[in-house]
PDB file of C-alpha atoms in Angstrom:
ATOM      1  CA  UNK N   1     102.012 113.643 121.874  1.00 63.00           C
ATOM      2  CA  UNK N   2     105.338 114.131 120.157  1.00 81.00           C
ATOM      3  CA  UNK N   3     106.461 110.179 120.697  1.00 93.00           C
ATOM      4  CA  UNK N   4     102.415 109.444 118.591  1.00 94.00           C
ATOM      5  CA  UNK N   5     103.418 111.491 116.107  1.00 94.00           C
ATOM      6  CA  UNK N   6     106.711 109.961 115.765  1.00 96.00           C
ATOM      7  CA  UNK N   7     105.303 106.503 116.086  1.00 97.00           C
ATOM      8  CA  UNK N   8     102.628 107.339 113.376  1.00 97.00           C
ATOM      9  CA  UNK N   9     104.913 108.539 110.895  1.00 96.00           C
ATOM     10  CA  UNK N  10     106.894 105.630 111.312  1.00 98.00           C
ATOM     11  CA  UNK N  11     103.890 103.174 110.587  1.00 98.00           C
ATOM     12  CA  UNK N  12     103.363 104.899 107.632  1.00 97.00           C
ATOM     13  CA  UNK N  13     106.583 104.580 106.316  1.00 98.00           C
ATOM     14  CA  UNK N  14     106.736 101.360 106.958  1.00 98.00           C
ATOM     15  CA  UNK N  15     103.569 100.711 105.601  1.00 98.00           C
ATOM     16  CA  UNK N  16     104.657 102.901 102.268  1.00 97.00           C
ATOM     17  CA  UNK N  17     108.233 100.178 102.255  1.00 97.00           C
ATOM     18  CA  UNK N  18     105.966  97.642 102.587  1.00 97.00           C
ATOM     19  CA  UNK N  19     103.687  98.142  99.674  1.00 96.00           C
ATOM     20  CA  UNK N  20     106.805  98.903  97.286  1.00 95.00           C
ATOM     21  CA  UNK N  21     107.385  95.061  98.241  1.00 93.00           C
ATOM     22  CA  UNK N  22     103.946  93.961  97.063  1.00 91.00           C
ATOM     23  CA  UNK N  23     104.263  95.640  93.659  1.00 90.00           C
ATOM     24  CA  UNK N  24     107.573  94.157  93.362  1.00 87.00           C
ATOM     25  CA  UNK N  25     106.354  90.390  94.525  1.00 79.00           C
ATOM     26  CA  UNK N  26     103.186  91.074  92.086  1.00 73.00           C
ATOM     27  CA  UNK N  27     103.910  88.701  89.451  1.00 69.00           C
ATOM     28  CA  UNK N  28     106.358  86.073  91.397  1.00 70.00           C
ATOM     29  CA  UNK N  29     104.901  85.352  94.400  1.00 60.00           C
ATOM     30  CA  UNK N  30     103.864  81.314  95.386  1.00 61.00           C
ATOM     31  CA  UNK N  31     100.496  80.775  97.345  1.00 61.00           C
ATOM     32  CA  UNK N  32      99.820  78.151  99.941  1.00 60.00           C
ATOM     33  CA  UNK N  33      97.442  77.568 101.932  1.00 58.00           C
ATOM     34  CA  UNK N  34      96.929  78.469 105.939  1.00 59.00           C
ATOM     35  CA  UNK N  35      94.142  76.754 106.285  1.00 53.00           C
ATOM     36  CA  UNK N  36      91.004  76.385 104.404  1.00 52.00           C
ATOM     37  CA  UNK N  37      90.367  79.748 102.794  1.00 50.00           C
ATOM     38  CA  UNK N  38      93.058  81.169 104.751  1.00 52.00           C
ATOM     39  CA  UNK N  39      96.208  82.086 101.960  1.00 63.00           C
ATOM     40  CA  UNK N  40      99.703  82.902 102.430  1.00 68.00           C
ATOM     41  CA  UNK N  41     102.086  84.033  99.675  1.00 78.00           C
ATOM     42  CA  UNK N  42     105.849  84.794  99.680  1.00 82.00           C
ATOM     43  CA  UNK N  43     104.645  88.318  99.262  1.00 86.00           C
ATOM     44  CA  UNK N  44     102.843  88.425 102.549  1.00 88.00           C
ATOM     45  CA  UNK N  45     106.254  87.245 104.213  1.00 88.00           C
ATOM     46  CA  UNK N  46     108.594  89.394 102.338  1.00 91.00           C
ATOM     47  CA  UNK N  47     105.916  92.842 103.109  1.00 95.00           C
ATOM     48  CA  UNK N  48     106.031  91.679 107.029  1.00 95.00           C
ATOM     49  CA  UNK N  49     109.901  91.034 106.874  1.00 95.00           C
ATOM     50  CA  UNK N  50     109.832  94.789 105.313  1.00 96.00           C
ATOM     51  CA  UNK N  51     107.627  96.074 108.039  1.00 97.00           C
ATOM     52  CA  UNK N  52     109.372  94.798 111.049  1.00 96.00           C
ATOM     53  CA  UNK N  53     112.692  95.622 109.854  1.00 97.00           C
ATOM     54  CA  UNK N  54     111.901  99.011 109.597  1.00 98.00           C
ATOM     55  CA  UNK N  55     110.320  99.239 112.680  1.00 97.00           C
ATOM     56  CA  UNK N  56     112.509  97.065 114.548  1.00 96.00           C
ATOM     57  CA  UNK N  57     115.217  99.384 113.317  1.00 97.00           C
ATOM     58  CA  UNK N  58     113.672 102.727 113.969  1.00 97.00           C
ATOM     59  CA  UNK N  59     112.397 101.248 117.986  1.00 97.00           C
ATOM     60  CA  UNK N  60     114.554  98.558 119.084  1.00 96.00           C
ATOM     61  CA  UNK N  61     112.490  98.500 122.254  1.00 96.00           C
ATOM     62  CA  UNK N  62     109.395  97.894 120.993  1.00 96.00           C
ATOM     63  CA  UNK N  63     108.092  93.982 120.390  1.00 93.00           C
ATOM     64  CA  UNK N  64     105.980  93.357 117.116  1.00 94.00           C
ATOM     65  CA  UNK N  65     103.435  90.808 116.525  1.00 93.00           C
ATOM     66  CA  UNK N  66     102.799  89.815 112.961  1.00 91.00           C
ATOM     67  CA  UNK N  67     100.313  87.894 111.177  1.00 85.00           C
ATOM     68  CA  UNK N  68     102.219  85.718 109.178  1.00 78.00           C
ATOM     69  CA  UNK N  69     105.401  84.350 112.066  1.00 70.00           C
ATOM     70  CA  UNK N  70     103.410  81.948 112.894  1.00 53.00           C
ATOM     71  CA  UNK N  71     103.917  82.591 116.762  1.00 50.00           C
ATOM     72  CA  UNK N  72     101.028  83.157 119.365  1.00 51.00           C
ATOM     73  CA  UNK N  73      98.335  85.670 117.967  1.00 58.00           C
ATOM     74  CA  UNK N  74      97.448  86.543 120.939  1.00 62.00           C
ATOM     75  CA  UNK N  75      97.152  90.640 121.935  1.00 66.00           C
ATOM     76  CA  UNK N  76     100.219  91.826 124.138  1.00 74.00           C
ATOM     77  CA  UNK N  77      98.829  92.723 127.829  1.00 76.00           C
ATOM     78  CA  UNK N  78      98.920  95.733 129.500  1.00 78.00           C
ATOM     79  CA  UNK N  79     103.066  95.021 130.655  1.00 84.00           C
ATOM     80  CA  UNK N  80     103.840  94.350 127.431  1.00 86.00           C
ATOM     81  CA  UNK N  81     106.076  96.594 125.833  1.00 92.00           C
ATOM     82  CA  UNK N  82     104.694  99.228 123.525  1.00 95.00           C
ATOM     83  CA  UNK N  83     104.023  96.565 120.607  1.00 95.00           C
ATOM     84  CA  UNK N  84     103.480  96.701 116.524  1.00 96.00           C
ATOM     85  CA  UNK N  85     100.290  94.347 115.654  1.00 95.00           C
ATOM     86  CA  UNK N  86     100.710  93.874 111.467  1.00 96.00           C
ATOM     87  CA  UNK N  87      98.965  92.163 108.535  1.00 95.00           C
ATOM     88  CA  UNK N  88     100.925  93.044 105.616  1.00 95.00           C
ATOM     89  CA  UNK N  89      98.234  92.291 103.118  1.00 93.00           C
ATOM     90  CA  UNK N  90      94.913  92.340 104.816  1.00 92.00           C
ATOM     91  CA  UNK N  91      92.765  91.233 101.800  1.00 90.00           C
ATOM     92  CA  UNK N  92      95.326  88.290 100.468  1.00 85.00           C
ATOM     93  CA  UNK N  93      92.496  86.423  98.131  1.00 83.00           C
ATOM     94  CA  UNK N  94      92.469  89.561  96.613  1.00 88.00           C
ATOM     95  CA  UNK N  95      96.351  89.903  96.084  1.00 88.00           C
ATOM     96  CA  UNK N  96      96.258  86.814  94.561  1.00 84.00           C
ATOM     97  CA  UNK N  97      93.675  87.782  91.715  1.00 83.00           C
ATOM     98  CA  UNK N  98      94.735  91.044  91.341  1.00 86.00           C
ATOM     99  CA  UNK N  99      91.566  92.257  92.492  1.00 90.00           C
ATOM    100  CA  UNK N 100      92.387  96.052  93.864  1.00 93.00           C
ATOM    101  CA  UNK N 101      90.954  95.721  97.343  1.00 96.00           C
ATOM    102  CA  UNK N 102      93.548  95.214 100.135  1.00 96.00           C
ATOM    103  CA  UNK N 103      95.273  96.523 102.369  1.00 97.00           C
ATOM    104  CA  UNK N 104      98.386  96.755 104.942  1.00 98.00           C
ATOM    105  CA  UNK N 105      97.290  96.960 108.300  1.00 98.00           C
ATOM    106  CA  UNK N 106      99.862  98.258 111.202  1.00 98.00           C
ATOM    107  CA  UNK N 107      98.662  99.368 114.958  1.00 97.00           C
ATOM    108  CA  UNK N 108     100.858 100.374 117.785  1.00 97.00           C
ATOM    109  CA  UNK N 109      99.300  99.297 121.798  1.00 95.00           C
ATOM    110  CA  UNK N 110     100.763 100.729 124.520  1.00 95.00           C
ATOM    111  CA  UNK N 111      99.966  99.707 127.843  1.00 93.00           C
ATOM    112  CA  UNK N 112      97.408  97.949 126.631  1.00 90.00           C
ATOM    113  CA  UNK N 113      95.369 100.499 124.040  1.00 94.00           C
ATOM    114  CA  UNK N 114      95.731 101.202 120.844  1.00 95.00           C
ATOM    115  CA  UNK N 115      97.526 104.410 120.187  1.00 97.00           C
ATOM    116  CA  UNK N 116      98.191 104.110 116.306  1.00 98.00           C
ATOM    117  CA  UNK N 117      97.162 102.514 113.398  1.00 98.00           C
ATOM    118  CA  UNK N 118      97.539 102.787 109.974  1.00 98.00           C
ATOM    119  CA  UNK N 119      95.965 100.733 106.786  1.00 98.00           C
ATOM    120  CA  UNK N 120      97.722 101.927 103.689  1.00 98.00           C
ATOM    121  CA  UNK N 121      95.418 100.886 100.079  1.00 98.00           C
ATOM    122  CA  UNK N 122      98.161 100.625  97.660  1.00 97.00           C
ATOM    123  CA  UNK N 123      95.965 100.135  94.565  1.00 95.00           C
ATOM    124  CA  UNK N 124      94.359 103.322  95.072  1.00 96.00           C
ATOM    125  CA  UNK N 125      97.017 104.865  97.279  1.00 95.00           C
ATOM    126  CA  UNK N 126      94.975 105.880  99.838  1.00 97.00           C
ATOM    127  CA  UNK N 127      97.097 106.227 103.600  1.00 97.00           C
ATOM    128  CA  UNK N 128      94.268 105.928 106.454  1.00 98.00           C
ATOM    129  CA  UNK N 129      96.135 106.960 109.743  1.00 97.00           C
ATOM    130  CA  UNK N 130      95.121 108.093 113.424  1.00 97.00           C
ATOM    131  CA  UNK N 131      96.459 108.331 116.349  1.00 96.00           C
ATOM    132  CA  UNK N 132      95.420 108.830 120.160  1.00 96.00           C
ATOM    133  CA  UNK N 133      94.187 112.248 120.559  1.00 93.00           C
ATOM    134  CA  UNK N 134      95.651 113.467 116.985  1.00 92.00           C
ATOM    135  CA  UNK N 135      92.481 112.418 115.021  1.00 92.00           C
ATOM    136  CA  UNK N 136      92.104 110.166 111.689  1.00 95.00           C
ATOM    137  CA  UNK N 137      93.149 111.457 108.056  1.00 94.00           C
ATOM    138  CA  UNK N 138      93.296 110.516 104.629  1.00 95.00           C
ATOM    139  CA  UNK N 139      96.260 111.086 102.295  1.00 91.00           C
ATOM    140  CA  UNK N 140      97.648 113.696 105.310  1.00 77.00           C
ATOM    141  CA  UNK N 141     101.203 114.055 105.164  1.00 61.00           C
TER     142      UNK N 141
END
């Protein structure tokens, strides 16, 4: 229960670092396209690059899986190491208008479940976490 807790507050962190990149990208950031009506700015790289430096830092051991490198999307299996799944702006369209409704998105699977996850609203700074047995909050430090 101890290494949840840990791994929680460590999502939201890096979910709270990741945000402070957004509002900084908010007026500079370049859009292209992913596919049709699929968006990618510079923001949503530079928020993952946040993310998974911070995480990659705090748990060396643990893999990460991002939205935005491009690599295989596919879940991690069961022998997969305990692995970070992250979209740094779930909601881009709406980044990209300024309309106030997305969100960062960071889970943590172990053998296979989910054991945290966090999705951080940084327009109305509202923190949604939860974690395996520790129940789901709002704005709980």
């Amino acid at each position: 229960m101890n290494d949840l807790i840990a791994f929680l507050d460590a999502a939201t962190e890096a979910a709270r670092r990741a945000a402070a990149v957004l509002e900084s990208w908010r007026r500079k950031f370049q859009v292209k396209e992913k596919g049709r009506f699929d968006l990618v700015t510079d923001a949503d790289v530079a928020s993952q690059q946040a993310i998974q430096a911070y995480l990659s830092a705090t748990f060396p051991d643990h893999a990460f899986l991002g939205e935005e490198e491009g690599a295989s999307k596919s879940r991690p299996g069961p022998d997969a190491p305990p692995t970070w799944i992250v979209d740094p702006i779930d909601g881009t369209t709406n980044y990209v208008h300024d309309y106030p409704f997305y969100c960062i998105s960071i889970g943590l699977q172990i053998a296979g479940e989910m054991v945290v996850g966090v999705v951080y609203d940084p327009p109305h700074q509202e923190m949604f976490a939860a974690s395996k047995g520790g129940g789901a909050w709002l704005n709980c430090e």
